[in-house]
Amino acid sequence: EYLVPAWQKKAKPLPVGNAVHPPVPSPDESADGSASLDRTVKLYIGGKQARPDSGYSYPVLDTKGKVITEAGLGNRKDIRNAVEAAHKAEGWANLTGHQRAQVLYFLAENLELRADEFTRRLVQSGASTANARLEFAASVARIMYYAAWADKYDGAVRAPAARMLALALTEPYEVLAISCPDEGPLLGFISLVLPAIAMGNRVVVTPSPNQPLSACD
């Protein structure tokens, strides 16, 4: 319990009367006036969504202290599962740089199609509408940037001595642990994760503790 962040100790308790804990799918009005369902934010391990092993969650608040939803609170078993899944995902490291680049370009294209959704999410996280749009545009551009570099570090052929050639190959570190900051919940996540996976690494990532929803989306 002494490891609980200070902001979480000061967080306001969930209202008893109108709010629900944990959230129940109930109609809500989205920004465009259409009805939507409150989604349960899950962990993402081994290519699929997973509920936290402990069953615990914590409230995610907007800048006014209002509960947006709840995010899964992982424990050591969740981390162990994620690390095991990352070590098993050897296929990613075995792809060529060109193949990894194509996957990352595809990621950028699909993220760009959800511009309105992610902009609204960033506004919920405390950014102004203008800054949210800038952060989203920078996030897409950064994915494209690292996708372009994915096949540029493919090694070199050197001549260390007469009538001798040496082949130098770059290899990934394999599995990396990444902790994202609260600042720029989407851009910070992309700025740390994309260069790692572009080079063929597999990652275990904890998103922004205060605003994890952009990364979870």
CSV table of C-alpha atoms in Angstrom, one decimal:
chain,number,residue,atom,x,y,z
A,1,GLU,CA,0.0,0.0,0.0
A,2,TYR,CA,2.9,2.4,0.6
A,3,LEU,CA,3.6,2.2,-3.2
A,4,VAL,CA,0.3,3.8,-4.0
A,5,PRO,CA,1.0,7.1,-5.9
A,6,ALA,CA,0.2,10.4,-4.1
A,7,TRP,CA,-2.3,11.5,-6.6
A,8,GLN,CA,-4.3,8.2,-6.1
A,9,LYS,CA,-4.4,8.7,-2.3
A,10,LYS,CA,-5.9,12.2,-2.9
A,11,ALA,CA,-8.4,11.1,-5.5
A,12,LYS,CA,-12.0,11.7,-4.7
A,13,PRO,CA,-14.1,8.6,-4.0
A,14,LEU,CA,-16.7,7.5,-6.6
A,15,PRO,CA,-20.2,8.9,-6.0
A,16,VAL,CA,-22.5,6.3,-4.4
A,17,GLY,CA,-25.8,7.4,-5.8
A,18,ASN,CA,-25.4,8.0,-9.6
A,19,ALA,CA,-22.1,6.4,-10.5
A,20,VAL,CA,-21.4,2.8,-10.7
A,21,HIS,CA,-18.4,0.8,-9.6
A,22,PRO,CA,-17.2,-1.1,-11.6
A,23,PRO,CA,-18.8,0.6,-14.6
A,24,VAL,CA,-21.8,-1.0,-16.1
A,25,PRO,CA,-22.5,-0.6,-19.8
A,26,SER,CA,-25.1,2.2,-19.9
A,27,PRO,CA,-26.1,4.6,-22.6
A,28,ASP,CA,-24.1,7.8,-22.6
A,29,GLU,CA,-24.0,10.8,-24.9
A,30,SER,CA,-20.9,11.2,-26.9
A,31,ALA,CA,-19.5,14.5,-28.2
A,32,ASP,CA,-21.5,14.2,-31.4
A,33,GLY,CA,-24.7,13.5,-29.6
A,34,SER,CA,-24.9,9.8,-30.5
A,35,ALA,CA,-25.4,7.1,-27.9
A,36,SER,CA,-22.4,5.0,-26.8
A,37,LEU,CA,-21.6,2.4,-24.3
A,38,ASP,CA,-19.0,2.8,-21.5
A,39,ARG,CA,-16.2,0.4,-22.3
A,40,THR,CA,-14.2,-1.5,-19.7
A,41,VAL,CA,-10.6,-0.6,-20.3
A,42,LYS,CA,-8.5,-3.8,-20.3
A,43,LEU,CA,-4.9,-4.8,-20.4
A,44,TYR,CA,-3.4,-5.9,-23.8
A,45,ILE,CA,-1.2,-9.0,-23.5
A,46,GLY,CA,-0.1,-11.4,-26.2
A,47,GLY,CA,-2.2,-9.9,-28.9
A,48,LYS,CA,-5.5,-9.9,-27.0
A,49,GLN,CA,-7.3,-7.9,-24.3
A,50,ALA,CA,-7.2,-9.3,-20.8
A,51,ARG,CA,-8.8,-8.4,-17.5
A,52,PRO,CA,-6.3,-7.7,-14.7
A,53,ASP,CA,-5.6,-10.8,-12.7
A,54,SER,CA,-6.5,-9.2,-9.4
A,55,GLY,CA,-9.8,-7.9,-10.7
A,56,TYR,CA,-9.0,-4.5,-9.4
A,57,SER,CA,-9.4,-1.2,-11.2
A,58,TYR,CA,-8.8,2.5,-10.4
A,59,PRO,CA,-10.8,5.6,-11.4
A,60,VAL,CA,-9.5,7.7,-14.3
A,61,LEU,CA,-10.4,11.4,-13.7
A,62,ASP,CA,-10.7,14.3,-16.1
A,63,THR,CA,-9.2,17.8,-15.2
A,64,LYS,CA,-12.4,18.7,-13.2
A,65,GLY,CA,-12.1,15.6,-11.0
A,66,LYS,CA,-15.0,13.8,-12.7
A,67,VAL,CA,-14.7,10.1,-13.2
A,68,ILE,CA,-14.3,9.2,-16.9
A,69,THR,CA,-14.1,5.5,-16.5
A,70,GLU,CA,-11.9,3.0,-14.7
A,71,ALA,CA,-8.7,1.3,-15.9
A,72,GLY,CA,-7.4,-2.1,-15.0
A,73,LEU,CA,-4.8,-2.2,-12.2
A,74,GLY,CA,-2.3,-4.9,-13.1
A,75,ASN,CA,-0.2,-6.8,-10.6
A,76,ARG,CA,3.0,-8.9,-10.7
A,77,LYS,CA,1.2,-11.8,-12.4
A,78,ASP,CA,0.0,-9.5,-15.2
A,79,ILE,CA,3.6,-8.3,-15.7
A,80,ARG,CA,4.9,-11.8,-15.7
A,81,ASN,CA,2.3,-12.8,-18.3
A,82,ALA,CA,3.2,-9.8,-20.5
A,83,VAL,CA,7.0,-10.6,-20.2
A,84,GLU,CA,6.3,-14.3,-21.1
A,85,ALA,CA,4.2,-13.3,-24.1
A,86,ALA,CA,6.9,-10.8,-25.3
A,87,HIS,CA,9.6,-13.5,-25.1
A,88,LYS,CA,7.4,-15.8,-27.2
A,89,ALA,CA,6.7,-13.2,-29.9
A,90,GLU,CA,9.9,-14.0,-31.8
A,91,GLY,CA,8.3,-13.5,-35.2
A,92,TRP,CA,8.4,-9.7,-34.8
A,93,ALA,CA,12.2,-9.7,-34.4
A,94,ASN,CA,12.6,-12.0,-37.3
A,95,LEU,CA,10.8,-9.8,-39.7
A,96,THR,CA,12.9,-7.7,-42.1
A,97,GLY,CA,13.1,-4.0,-41.5
A,98,HIS,CA,11.0,-3.4,-44.6
A,99,GLN,CA,8.3,-5.7,-43.3
A,100,ARG,CA,8.2,-4.0,-39.9
A,101,ALA,CA,8.0,-0.6,-41.7
A,102,GLN,CA,4.9,-1.7,-43.6
A,103,VAL,CA,3.2,-2.7,-40.3
A,104,LEU,CA,4.0,0.6,-38.8
A,105,TYR,CA,2.8,2.6,-41.8
A,106,PHE,CA,-0.4,0.6,-41.6
A,107,LEU,CA,-0.7,1.6,-37.9
A,108,ALA,CA,-0.3,5.3,-38.8
A,109,GLU,CA,-3.0,5.0,-41.5
A,110,ASN,CA,-5.5,3.4,-39.2
A,111,LEU,CA,-4.7,5.8,-36.3
A,112,GLU,CA,-5.3,8.8,-38.6
A,113,LEU,CA,-8.8,7.5,-39.4
A,114,ARG,CA,-9.7,7.8,-35.7
A,115,ALA,CA,-8.6,11.5,-35.4
A,116,ASP,CA,-11.8,12.8,-33.9
A,117,GLU,CA,-12.0,9.9,-31.3
A,118,PHE,CA,-8.4,10.4,-30.1
A,119,THR,CA,-8.7,14.2,-30.1
A,120,ARG,CA,-11.8,14.0,-27.8
A,121,ARG,CA,-9.9,11.6,-25.6
A,122,LEU,CA,-6.9,14.0,-25.3
A,123,VAL,CA,-9.3,16.9,-24.4
A,124,GLN,CA,-10.7,14.7,-21.6
A,125,SER,CA,-7.1,14.3,-20.4
A,126,GLY,CA,-6.8,18.0,-20.0
A,127,ALA,CA,-5.5,19.3,-23.3
A,128,SER,CA,-7.1,22.1,-25.1
A,129,THR,CA,-8.8,21.3,-28.4
A,130,ALA,CA,-6.0,23.0,-30.4
A,131,ASN,CA,-3.3,21.2,-28.4
A,132,ALA,CA,-5.1,17.9,-28.7
A,133,ARG,CA,-5.2,18.2,-32.5
A,134,LEU,CA,-1.5,19.1,-32.5
A,135,GLU,CA,-0.6,16.2,-30.3
A,136,PHE,CA,-2.5,13.8,-32.4
A,137,ALA,CA,-1.0,15.1,-35.7
A,138,ALA,CA,2.5,14.8,-34.1
A,139,SER,CA,1.8,11.3,-33.0
A,140,VAL,CA,0.8,10.1,-36.5
A,141,ALA,CA,3.9,11.9,-38.0
A,142,ARG,CA,6.1,10.3,-35.4
A,143,ILE,CA,4.9,6.8,-36.3
A,144,MET,CA,5.6,7.6,-40.0
A,145,TYR,CA,9.1,8.9,-39.0
A,146,TYR,CA,10.1,5.7,-37.1
A,147,ALA,CA,8.5,3.5,-39.8
A,148,ALA,CA,10.8,5.2,-42.3
A,149,TRP,CA,13.8,4.4,-40.2
A,150,ALA,CA,12.9,0.7,-39.6
A,151,ASP,CA,14.8,-0.5,-42.6
A,152,LYS,CA,17.7,2.0,-42.5
A,153,TYR,CA,19.7,0.1,-39.8
A,154,ASP,CA,20.2,-3.1,-41.7
A,155,GLY,CA,23.9,-3.6,-41.1
A,156,ALA,CA,27.0,-3.1,-43.3
A,157,VAL,CA,29.8,-4.9,-45.1
A,158,ARG,CA,33.3,-3.9,-44.0
A,159,ALA,CA,36.8,-4.8,-45.1
A,160,PRO,CA,38.8,-5.2,-41.9
A,161,ALA,CA,41.9,-6.5,-43.7
A,162,ALA,CA,43.1,-7.4,-47.2
A,163,ARG,CA,41.0,-9.9,-49.0
A,164,MET,CA,38.7,-10.1,-46.0
A,165,LEU,CA,35.1,-9.0,-45.6
A,166,ALA,CA,33.1,-8.8,-42.4
A,167,LEU,CA,29.3,-8.6,-42.2
A,168,ALA,CA,28.0,-6.3,-39.4
A,169,LEU,CA,24.4,-6.9,-38.4
A,170,THR,CA,22.3,-4.9,-36.0
A,171,GLU,CA,20.1,-7.0,-33.6
A,172,PRO,CA,17.3,-5.9,-31.3
A,173,TYR,CA,17.7,-5.9,-27.5
A,174,GLU,CA,14.8,-8.3,-27.5
A,175,VAL,CA,12.4,-7.4,-24.7
A,176,LEU,CA,12.3,-3.9,-23.2
A,177,ALA,CA,10.3,-2.5,-20.3
A,178,ILE,CA,8.9,1.0,-20.9
A,179,SER,CA,7.2,3.4,-18.5
A,180,CYS,CA,5.4,6.3,-20.1
A,181,PRO,CA,5.1,9.8,-18.5
A,182,ASP,CA,1.9,11.7,-17.8
A,183,GLU,CA,2.8,14.5,-20.1
A,184,GLY,CA,1.4,13.9,-23.6
A,185,PRO,CA,-0.4,10.6,-22.9
A,186,LEU,CA,-0.6,9.7,-26.6
A,187,LEU,CA,2.6,11.3,-27.9
A,188,GLY,CA,4.7,10.1,-25.0
A,189,PHE,CA,3.5,6.6,-25.5
A,190,ILE,CA,4.3,6.6,-29.2
A,191,SER,CA,7.6,8.4,-28.8
A,192,LEU,CA,8.9,5.6,-26.5
A,193,VAL,CA,7.3,2.6,-28.0
A,194,LEU,CA,7.7,3.2,-31.8
A,195,PRO,CA,11.5,3.4,-31.9
A,196,ALA,CA,11.8,0.3,-29.9
A,197,ILE,CA,9.5,-1.9,-32.0
A,198,ALA,CA,10.7,-0.3,-35.2
A,199,MET,CA,14.1,-1.9,-34.5
A,200,GLY,CA,12.5,-5.3,-33.8
A,201,ASN,CA,12.2,-5.2,-30.0
A,202,ARG,CA,9.3,-6.5,-28.1
A,203,VAL,CA,8.0,-4.2,-25.3
A,204,VAL,CA,6.1,-4.4,-22.0
A,205,VAL,CA,4.6,-0.9,-21.5
A,206,THR,CA,2.9,0.8,-18.6
A,207,PRO,CA,1.1,3.9,-20.0
A,208,SER,CA,0.6,7.2,-18.3
A,209,PRO,CA,-0.8,6.4,-14.8
A,210,ASN,CA,-3.1,9.4,-14.6
A,211,GLN,CA,-4.3,9.3,-18.2
A,212,PRO,CA,-3.9,5.8,-19.6
A,213,LEU,CA,-6.9,5.8,-21.9
A,214,SER,CA,-5.2,7.1,-25.1
A,215,ALA,CA,-2.7,4.2,-25.0
A,216,CYS,CA,-5.4,1.7,-24.1
A,217,ASP,CA,-7.6,2.9,-27.0
